[in-house]
Coordinates of C-alpha atoms in Angstrom, one line a residue:
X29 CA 0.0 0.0 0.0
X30 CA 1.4 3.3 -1.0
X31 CA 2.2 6.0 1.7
X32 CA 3.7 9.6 1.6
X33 CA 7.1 10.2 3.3
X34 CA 8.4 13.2 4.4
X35 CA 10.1 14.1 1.3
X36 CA 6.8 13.5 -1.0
X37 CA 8.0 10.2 -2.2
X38 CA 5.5 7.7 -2.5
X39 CA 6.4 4.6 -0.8
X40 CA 5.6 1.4 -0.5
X41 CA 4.2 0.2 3.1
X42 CA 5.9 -3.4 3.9
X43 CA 2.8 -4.4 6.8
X44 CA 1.4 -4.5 3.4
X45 CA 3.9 -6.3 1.3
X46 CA 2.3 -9.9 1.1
X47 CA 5.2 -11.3 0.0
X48 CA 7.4 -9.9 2.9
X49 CA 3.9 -10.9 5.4
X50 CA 4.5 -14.5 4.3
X51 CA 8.2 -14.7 5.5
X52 CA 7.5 -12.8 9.0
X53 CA 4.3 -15.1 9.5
X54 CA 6.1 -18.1 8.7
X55 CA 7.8 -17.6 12.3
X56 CA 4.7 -17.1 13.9
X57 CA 3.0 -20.0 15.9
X58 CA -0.5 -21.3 15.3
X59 CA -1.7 -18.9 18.1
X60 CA 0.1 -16.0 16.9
X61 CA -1.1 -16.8 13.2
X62 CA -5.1 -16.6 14.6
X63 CA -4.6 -13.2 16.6
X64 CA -2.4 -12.3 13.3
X65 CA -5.6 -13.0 11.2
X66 CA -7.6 -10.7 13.0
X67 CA -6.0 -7.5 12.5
X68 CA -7.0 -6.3 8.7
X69 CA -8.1 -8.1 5.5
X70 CA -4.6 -8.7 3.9
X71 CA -3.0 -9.8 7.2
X72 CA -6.0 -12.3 7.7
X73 CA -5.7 -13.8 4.0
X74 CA -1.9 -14.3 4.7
X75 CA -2.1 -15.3 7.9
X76 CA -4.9 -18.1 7.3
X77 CA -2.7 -19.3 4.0
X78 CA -0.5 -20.2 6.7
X79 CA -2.9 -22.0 9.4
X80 CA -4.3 -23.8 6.6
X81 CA -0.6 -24.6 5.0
X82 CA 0.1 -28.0 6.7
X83 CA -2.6 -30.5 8.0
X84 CA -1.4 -33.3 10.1
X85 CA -4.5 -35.3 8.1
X86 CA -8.1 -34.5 6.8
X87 CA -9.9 -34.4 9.7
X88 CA -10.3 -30.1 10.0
X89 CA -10.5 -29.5 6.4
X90 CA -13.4 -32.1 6.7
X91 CA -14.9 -31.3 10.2
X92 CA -15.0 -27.8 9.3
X93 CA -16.0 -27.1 5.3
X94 CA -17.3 -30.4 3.3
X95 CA -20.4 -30.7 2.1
X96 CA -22.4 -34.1 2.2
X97 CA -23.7 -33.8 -1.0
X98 CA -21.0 -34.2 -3.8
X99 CA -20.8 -36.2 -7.1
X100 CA -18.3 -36.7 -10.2
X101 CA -18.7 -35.4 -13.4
X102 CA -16.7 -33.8 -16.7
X103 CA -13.4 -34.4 -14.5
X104 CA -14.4 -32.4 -11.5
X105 CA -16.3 -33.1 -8.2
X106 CA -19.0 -30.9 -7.5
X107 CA -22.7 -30.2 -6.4
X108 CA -26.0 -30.6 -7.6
X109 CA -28.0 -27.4 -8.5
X110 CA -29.9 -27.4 -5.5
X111 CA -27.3 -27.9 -3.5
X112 CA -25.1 -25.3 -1.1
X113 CA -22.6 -23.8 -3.5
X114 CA -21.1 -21.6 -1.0
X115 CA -20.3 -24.3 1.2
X116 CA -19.0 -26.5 -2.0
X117 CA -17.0 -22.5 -2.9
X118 CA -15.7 -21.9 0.5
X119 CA -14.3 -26.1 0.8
X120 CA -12.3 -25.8 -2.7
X121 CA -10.6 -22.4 -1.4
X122 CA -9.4 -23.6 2.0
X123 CA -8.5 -27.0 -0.4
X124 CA -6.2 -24.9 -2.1
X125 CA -4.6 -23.4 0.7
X126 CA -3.3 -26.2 1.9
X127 CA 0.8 -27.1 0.5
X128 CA 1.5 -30.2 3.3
X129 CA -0.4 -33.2 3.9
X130 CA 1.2 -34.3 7.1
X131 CA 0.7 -37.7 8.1
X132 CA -1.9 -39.7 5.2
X133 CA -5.6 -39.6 6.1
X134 CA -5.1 -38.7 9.9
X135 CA -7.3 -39.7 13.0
X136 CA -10.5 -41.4 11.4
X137 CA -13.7 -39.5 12.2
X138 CA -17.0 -40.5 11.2
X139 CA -17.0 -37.6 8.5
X140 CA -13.9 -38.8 7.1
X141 CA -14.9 -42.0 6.6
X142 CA -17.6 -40.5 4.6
X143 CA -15.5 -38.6 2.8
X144 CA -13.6 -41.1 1.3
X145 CA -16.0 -43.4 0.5
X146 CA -17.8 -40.6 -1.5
X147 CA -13.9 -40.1 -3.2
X148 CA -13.3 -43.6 -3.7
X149 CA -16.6 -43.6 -5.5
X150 CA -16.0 -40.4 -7.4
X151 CA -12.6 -41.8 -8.1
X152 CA -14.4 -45.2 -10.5
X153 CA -16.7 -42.7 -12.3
X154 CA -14.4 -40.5 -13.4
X155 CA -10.8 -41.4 -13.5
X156 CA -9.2 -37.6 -14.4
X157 CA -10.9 -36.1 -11.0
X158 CA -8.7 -32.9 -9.7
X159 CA -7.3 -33.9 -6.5
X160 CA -8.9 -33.3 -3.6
X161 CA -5.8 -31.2 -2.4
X162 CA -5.2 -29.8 -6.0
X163 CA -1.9 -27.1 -5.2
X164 CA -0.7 -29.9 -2.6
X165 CA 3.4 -29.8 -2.9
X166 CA 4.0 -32.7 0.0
X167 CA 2.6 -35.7 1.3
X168 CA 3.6 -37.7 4.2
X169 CA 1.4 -41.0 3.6
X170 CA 0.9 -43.1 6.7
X171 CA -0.9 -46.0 7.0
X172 CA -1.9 -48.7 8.4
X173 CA -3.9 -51.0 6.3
X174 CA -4.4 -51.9 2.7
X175 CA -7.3 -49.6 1.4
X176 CA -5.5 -46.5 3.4
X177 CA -2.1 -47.2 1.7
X178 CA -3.9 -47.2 -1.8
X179 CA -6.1 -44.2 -1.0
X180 CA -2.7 -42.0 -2.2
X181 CA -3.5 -42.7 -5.2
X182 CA -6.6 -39.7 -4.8
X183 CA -4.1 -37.2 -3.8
X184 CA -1.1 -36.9 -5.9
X185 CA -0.9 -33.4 -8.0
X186 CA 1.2 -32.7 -11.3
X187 CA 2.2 -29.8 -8.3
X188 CA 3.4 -32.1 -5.6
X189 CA 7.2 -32.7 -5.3
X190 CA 7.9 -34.3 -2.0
X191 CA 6.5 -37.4 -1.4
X192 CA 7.4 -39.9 1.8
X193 CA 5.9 -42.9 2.3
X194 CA 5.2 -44.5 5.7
X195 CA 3.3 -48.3 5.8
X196 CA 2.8 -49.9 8.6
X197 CA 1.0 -53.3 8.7
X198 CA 1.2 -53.8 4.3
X199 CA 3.5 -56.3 2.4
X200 CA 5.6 -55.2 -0.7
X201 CA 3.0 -56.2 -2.9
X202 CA 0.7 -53.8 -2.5
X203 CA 3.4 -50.7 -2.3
X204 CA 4.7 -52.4 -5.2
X205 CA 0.9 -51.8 -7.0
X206 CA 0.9 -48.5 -6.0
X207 CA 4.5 -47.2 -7.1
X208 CA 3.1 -49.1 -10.5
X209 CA 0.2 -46.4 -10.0
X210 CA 2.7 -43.4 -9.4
X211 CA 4.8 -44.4 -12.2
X212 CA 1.8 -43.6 -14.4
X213 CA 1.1 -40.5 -13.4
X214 CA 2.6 -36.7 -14.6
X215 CA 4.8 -36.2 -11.3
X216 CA 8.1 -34.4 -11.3
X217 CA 8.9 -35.6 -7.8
X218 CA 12.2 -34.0 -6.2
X219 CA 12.1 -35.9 -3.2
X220 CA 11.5 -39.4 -2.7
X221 CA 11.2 -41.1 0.8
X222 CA 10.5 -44.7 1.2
X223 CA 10.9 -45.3 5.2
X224 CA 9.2 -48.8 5.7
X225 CA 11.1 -52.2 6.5
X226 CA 10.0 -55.7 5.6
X227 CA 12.4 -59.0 5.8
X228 CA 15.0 -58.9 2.9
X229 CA 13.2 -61.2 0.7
X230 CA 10.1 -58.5 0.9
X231 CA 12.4 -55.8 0.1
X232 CA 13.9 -58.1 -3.1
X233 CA 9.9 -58.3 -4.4
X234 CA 9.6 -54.7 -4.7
X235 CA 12.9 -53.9 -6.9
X236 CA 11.4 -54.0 -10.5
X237 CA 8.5 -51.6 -9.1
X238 CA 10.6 -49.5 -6.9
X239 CA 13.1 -49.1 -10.3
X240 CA 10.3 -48.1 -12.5
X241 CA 9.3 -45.4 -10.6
X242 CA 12.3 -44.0 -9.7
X243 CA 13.3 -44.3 -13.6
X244 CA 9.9 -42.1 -14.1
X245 CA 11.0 -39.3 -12.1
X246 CA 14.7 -38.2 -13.4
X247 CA 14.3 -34.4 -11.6
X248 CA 15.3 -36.3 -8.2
X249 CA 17.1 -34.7 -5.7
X250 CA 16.8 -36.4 -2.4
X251 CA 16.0 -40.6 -1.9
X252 CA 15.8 -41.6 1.3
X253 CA 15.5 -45.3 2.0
X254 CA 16.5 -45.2 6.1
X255 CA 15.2 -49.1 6.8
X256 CA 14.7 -50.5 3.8
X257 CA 17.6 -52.7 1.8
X258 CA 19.2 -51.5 -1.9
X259 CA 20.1 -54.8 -3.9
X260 CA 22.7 -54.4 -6.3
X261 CA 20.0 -54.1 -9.4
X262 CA 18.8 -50.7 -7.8
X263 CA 23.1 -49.6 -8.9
X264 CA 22.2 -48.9 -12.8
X265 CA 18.8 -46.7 -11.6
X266 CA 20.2 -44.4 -9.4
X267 CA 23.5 -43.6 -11.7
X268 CA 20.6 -42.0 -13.5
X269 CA 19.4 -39.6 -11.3
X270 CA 21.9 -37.5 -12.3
X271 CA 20.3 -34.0 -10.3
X272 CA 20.9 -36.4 -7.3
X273 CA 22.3 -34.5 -4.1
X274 CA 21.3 -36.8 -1.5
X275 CA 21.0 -40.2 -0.7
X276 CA 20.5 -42.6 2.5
X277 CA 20.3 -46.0 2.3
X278 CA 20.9 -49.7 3.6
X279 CA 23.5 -51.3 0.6
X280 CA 22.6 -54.9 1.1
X281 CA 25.3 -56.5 -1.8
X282 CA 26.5 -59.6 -2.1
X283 CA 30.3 -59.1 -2.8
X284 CA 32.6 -55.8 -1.8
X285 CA 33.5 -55.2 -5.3
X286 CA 29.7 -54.6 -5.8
X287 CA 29.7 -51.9 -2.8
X288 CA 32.1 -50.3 -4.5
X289 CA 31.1 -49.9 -8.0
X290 CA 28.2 -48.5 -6.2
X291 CA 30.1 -45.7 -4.8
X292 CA 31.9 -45.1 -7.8
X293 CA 29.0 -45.3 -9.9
X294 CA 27.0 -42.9 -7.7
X295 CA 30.1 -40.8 -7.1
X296 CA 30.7 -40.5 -11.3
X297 CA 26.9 -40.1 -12.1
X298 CA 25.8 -37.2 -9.2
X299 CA 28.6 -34.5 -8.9
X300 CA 26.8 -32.8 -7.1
X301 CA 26.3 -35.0 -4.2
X302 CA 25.4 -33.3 -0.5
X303 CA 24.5 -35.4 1.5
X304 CA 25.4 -39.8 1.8
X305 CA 24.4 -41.7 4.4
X306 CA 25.1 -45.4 3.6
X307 CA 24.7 -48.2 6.2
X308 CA 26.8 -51.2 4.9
X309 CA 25.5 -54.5 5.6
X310 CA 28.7 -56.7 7.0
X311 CA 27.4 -59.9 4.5
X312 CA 28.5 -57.0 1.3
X313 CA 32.0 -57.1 2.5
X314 CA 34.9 -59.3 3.5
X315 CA 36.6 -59.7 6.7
X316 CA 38.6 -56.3 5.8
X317 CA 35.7 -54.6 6.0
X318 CA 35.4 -50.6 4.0
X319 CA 38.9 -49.7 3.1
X320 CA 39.9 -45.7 2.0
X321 CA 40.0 -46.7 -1.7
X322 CA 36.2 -48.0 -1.5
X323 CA 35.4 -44.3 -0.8
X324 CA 38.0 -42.1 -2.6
X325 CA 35.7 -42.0 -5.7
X326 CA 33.7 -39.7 -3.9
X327 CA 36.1 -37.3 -3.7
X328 CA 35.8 -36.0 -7.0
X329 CA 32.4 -34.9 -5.3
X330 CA 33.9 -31.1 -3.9
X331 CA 30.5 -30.6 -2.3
X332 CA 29.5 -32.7 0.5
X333 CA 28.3 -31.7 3.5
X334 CA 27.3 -34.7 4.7
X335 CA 29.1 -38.4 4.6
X336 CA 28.3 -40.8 7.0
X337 CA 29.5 -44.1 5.9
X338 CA 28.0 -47.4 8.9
X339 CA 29.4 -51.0 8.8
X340 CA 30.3 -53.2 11.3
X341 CA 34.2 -52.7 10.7
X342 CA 36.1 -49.4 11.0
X343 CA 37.8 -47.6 8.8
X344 CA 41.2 -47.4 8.8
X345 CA 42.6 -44.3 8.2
X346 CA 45.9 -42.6 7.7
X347 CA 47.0 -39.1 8.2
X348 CA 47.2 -38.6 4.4
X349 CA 44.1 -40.2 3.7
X350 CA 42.7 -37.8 6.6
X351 CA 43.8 -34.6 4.9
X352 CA 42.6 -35.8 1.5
X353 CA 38.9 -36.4 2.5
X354 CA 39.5 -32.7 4.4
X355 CA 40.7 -31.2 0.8
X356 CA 38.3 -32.5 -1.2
X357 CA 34.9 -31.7 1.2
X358 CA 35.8 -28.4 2.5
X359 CA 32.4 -27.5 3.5
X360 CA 31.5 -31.3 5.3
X361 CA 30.3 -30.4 8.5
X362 CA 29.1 -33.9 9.3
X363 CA 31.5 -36.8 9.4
X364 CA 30.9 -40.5 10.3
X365 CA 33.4 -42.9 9.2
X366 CA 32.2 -46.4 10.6
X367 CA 31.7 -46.0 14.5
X368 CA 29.6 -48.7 15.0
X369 CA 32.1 -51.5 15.3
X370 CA 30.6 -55.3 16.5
X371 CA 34.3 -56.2 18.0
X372 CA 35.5 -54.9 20.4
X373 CA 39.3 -56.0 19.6
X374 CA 39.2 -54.0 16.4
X375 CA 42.2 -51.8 15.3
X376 CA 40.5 -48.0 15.6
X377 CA 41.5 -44.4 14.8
X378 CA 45.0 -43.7 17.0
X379 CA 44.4 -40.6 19.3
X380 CA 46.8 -39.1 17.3
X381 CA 45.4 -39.5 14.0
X382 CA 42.3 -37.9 15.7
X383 CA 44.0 -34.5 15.7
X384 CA 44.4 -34.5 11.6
X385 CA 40.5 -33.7 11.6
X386 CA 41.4 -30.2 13.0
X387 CA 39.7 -26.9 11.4
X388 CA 43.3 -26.6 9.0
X389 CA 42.0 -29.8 6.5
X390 CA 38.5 -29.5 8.2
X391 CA 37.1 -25.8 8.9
X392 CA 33.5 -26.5 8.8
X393 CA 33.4 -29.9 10.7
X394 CA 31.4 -29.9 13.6
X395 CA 30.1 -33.7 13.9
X396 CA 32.2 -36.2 14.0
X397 CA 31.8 -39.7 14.9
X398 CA 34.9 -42.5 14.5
X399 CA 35.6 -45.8 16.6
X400 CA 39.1 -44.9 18.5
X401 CA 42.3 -46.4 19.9
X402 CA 42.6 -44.8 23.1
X403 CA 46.2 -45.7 23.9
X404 CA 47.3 -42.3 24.9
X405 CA 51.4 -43.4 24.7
X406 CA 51.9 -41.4 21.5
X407 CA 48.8 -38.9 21.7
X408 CA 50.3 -35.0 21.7
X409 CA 48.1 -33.2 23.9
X410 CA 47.3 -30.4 21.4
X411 CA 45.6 -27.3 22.8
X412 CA 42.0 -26.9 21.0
X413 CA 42.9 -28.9 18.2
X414 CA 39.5 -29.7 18.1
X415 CA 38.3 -26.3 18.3
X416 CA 35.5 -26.4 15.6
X417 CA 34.1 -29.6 17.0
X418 CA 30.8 -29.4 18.9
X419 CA 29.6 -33.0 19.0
X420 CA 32.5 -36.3 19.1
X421 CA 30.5 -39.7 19.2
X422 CA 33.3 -42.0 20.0
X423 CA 30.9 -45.0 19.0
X424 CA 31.0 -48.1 20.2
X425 CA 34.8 -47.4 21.1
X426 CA 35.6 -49.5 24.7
X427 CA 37.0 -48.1 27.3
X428 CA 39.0 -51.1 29.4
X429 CA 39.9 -51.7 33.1
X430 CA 43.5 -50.7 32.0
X431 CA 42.3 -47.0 30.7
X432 CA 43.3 -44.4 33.4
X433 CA 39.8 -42.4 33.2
X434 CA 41.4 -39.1 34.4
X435 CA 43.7 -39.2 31.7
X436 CA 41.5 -39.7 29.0
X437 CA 39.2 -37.2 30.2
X438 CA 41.9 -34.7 30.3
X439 CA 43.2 -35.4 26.4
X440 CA 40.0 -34.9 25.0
X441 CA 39.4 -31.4 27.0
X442 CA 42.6 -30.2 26.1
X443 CA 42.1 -30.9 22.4
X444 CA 38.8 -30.3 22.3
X445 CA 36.3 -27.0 22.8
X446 CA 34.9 -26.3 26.2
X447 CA 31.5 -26.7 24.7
X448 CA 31.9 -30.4 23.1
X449 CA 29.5 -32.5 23.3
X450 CA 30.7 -36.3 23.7
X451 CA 28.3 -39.5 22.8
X452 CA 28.7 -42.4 22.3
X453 CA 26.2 -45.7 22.2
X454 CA 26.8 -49.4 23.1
X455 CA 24.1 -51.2 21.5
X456 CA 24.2 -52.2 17.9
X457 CA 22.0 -50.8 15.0
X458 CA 22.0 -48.9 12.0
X459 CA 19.9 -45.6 13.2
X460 CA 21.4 -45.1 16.5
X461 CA 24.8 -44.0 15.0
X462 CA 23.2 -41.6 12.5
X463 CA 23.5 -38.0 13.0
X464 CA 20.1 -36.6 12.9
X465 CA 18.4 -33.9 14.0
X466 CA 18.7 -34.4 17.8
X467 CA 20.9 -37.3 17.5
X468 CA 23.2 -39.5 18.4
X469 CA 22.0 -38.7 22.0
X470 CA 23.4 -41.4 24.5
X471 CA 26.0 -41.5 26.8
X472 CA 26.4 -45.0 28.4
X473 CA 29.2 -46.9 30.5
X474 CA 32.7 -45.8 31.2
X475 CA 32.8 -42.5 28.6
X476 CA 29.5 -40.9 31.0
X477 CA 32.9 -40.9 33.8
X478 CA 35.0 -39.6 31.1
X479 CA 32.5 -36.8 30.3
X480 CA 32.3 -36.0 34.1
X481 CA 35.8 -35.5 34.2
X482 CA 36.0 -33.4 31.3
X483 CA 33.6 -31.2 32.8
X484 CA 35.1 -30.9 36.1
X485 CA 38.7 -29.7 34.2
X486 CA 36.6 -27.6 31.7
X487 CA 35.1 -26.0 35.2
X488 CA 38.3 -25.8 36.8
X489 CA 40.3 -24.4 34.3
X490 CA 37.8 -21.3 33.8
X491 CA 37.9 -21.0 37.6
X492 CA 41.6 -20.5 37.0
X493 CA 41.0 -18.0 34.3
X494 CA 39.0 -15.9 35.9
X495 CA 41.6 -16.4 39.1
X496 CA 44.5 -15.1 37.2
X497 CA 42.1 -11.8 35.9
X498 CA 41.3 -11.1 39.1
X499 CA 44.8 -11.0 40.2
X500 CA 46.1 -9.0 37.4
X501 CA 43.0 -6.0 38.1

C-alpha cells in the first residue's frame, strides 16, 4: 500500500507487502497466526494461507468445510444445483490453501470416513478427477492398512514434489501396485522417501517396481531409503538420477567389489552429491571390511556436506588419507566414518590420527563420529585442536579396566572446545549412529565418567582463568 514520506515520495508500506507478510508469518506460531488474522483483511488472507498450509490429516479441512452432497462429473467433483454452493465455494478455497499433507488420512472421524467413500466412489466414475488437495506440494502418507495405503492414489498433484511414504502393517506387494500407479502418473517428484522395513526377501519383491518409478521421475534430488535394503539391481537406476544431491540407504550386496562400483557409480553419475548416508550390511564385505580406496571416488564430489559411511568394521585411516577427504569436502560439516564396530578387539583411529581432523584440513566440521584407539602413549596433547568440533560420538569405542579415566578425560578437553559434546552408544543398530536432527544422543558406560571428568577440568580451568584476571585488576 502506497504511503507519503516526508520528502513526498511515494512509498511502499511493507505491513502491506504480502510477499514480505509471508516470510515474517512463517515464524509465527498457530496462536500467533489466529490473533495475526484478526487485525486487517490482507493480514488475515496471509495469515490463514499459513494455518491452513500443513494438516497433520483431513480431519479439519473435513470437520469444518465439506459438504455431504458431492458427485463426479466432466473431471471435476461438485454439487448438484440445488445444493449449497457456498459451502461446495468456501471447501475448494481452504483445499487450495493447503501445500503439506502431514501424516496420510489422519485420525479417522466418522466424516472422514464418509468422505472417502464418496472419493473412492468419485474416483471409478471419473478417472481424471482434480485432487482433492489440487496445489498440494507434499505428502507424508501413513498408513496402516491396505485400502489407506492405496487411497494416495486420490491425492497426488502434477504440483506435488515431496513425497514420503510410511506403511505400517502392508507387504511389498501392495506398495509395489501402487508405485506401478505413481509411475503412471505426470509427477516431477524431487524428493522421494521410502521409510518402511520388511524381511530382505520383501524388500527383493519390490525392486522391479521401486526401479520403475524411480526411472519415471529423473528431476530427483533427495532418496531416502532409512530401513529399507538397496540390492545391487537398484546400482544402474540411481547412476541415472543425475540431479541427485542426497541419498541414505541400507546397501545390502553380495560381494565388496559390488559396494564399490556402487560408490563409484553414484560418485561418477551425481557430482553434485550433498549429502550420503550409507549403512553397509557386514554380509556386502569381507573380513577387511570398507577400506579408503572403496570411498575415494567420492572425492571427486567437492561438495558434500554430509558423509556418513555405517558398517560393522572401522575404517582405517591414515594421516594422508585424513587430509585428503578434508581437501576434497571443505564445507563437510558432518562426518561418520564407521563408528559402529561389532568387536570390540578391532584396530581403531589412534588418538593421534584424531588431531588430523582439525579446522586446517576440516574448517567446517562440527560432527564427528569415529571408533578410536585410546592408547594415549603417543597422543600429543594439542591445545584446542578440536576447536570447531561441537559434537564427538566415540561410537562403540571401549574403554578397558586398564584406561586411566582421568587421563582420558583430560586429552580430550585439552584438544577439544569447552563446549563439546561427547556421545557415544553401546548397542548395535543402524539408526542409533546416524546424526540426525537431535541425535546421536546417548552417553552409556565408562565414557558418561569420562564426560564427568571433562567437565570438572573444563570448570576448573575457567575457575583458574578468571583467578588469574582477578589477580592482574
Amino acid at each position: 500500500m502506497p504511503s507519503q514520506s516526508s520528502m513526498g515520495i511515494s512509498v511502499h508500506d511493507a505491513r502491506y507487502a504480502p510477499d514480505l507478510l509471508d516470510i515474517i508469518f512463517s515464524f509465527l506460531d498457530m496462536k500467533s497466526l489466529k490473533n495475526t488474522a484478526c487485525v486487517c483483511r490482507v493480514w488475515h488472507d496471509i495469515a490463514v494461507d499459513r494455518i491452513w498450509q500443513a494438516l497433520p490429516g483431513l480431519l479439519p479441512l473435513i470437520t469444518h468445510f465439506w459438504p455431504p452432497w458431492i458427485y463426479a462429473k466432466n473431471g471435476m467433483m461438485g454439487l448438484d444445483d440445488t445444493e449449497d454452493h457456498e459451502l461446495w465455494s468456501r471447501f475448494r478455497a481452504y483445499s487450495r490453501r493447503v501445500r503439506k499433507l502431514d501424516g496420510g488420512i489422519g485420525i479417522v472421524s466418522q466424516a472422514v470416513q464418509n468422505y472417502m467413500a464418496k472419493l473412492k466412489a468419485a474416483f471409478s466414475i471419473e478417472k481424471n478427477l482434480e485432487p482433492p488437495l489440487p496445489l498440494i506440494r507434499e505428502i507424508v502418507w501413513e498408513a496402516g492398512s491396505p485400502e489407506d495405503t492405496l487411497a494416495l492414489r486420490y491425492f497426488v498433484s502434477p504440483d506435488m514434489h515431496k513425497l514420503s511414504l510410511r506403511p505400517a502393517g502392508v507387504g511389498a506387494d501392495l506398495i509395489s501396485q501402487l508405485l506401478s500407479h505413481l509411475s503412471l502418473q505426470n509427477l516431477h517428484l524431487t524428493t522421494f522417501n521410502l521409510d518402511t522395513k520388511w524381511m530382505d526377501s520383501e524388500d527383493k519383491k519390490l525392486d522391479a517396481a521401486l526401479a520403475s518409478f524411480l526411472g519415471s521421475q529423473p528431476a530427483l534430488e533427495e532418496v531416502l531409503f532409512p530401513k529399507f535394503y538397496v540390492h545391487h539391481s537398484m546400482t544402474n537406476i540411481l547412476a541415472e538420477l543425475h540431479r541427485l544431491h542426497t541419498f541414505h540407504g541400507i546397501l545390502r550386496f553380495d560381494t565388496p567389489q559390488e559396494v564399490e562400483s556402487f560408490i563409484a557409480n553414484l560418485a561418477g553419475a551425481c557430482p553434485g552429491l550433498r549429502h550420503l548416508v550409507l549403512y553397509i550390511t557386514d554380509d556386502s564385505t569381507d573380513q577387511d571390511g570398507i577400506r579408503f580406496e572403496s570411498i575415494k571416488p567420492l572425492l571427486s564430489c567437492r561438495s558434500f556436506v554430509e558423509f556418513q559411511i555405517l558398517h560393522g568394521k572401522p575404517l582405517q585411516l591414515h594421516s594422508n588419507q585424513i587430509h585428503a577427504i578434508g581437501q576434497a569436502w571443505p564445507e563437510i560439516a558432518t562426518l561418520s566414518l564407521s563408528p559402529n564396530v561389532v568387536r570390540s578387539d578391532a584396530p581403531g583411529l589412534p588418538l593421534s590420527e584424531l588431531l588430523h581432523f582439525g579446522p586446517l584440513s576440516f574448517p567446517r566440521l562440527e560432527r564427528l563420529a569415529v571408533f578410536l584407539d585410546l592408547n594415549l602413549a603417543h597422543a600429543p596433547n594439542v591445545r584446542m585442536a578440536l576447536s570447531q568440533l561441537k559434537t564427538l560420538c566415540v561410537g562403540t569405542t571401549p574403554i578397558t579396566s586398564d584406561t586411566n579415566l582421568k587421563s582420558l578425560a583430560q586429552h580430550l578437553a585439552t584438544i577439544c572446545s569447552p563446549t563439546i559434546r561427547l556421545c557415544n552408544a553401546k548397542e548395535l543398530g543402524f539408526r542409533i549412529f546416524v546424526f540426525e536432527k537431535d541425535g546421536p544422543h546417548d552417553l552409556t558406560g565408562r565414557w558418561r565418567i569420562v564426560s564427568e571428568e571433562m567437565e570438572k577440568r573444563i570448570v576448573s580451568e575457567e575457575m583458574e582463568k578468571q583467578t588469574r584476571l582477578l589477580c592482574n585488576d
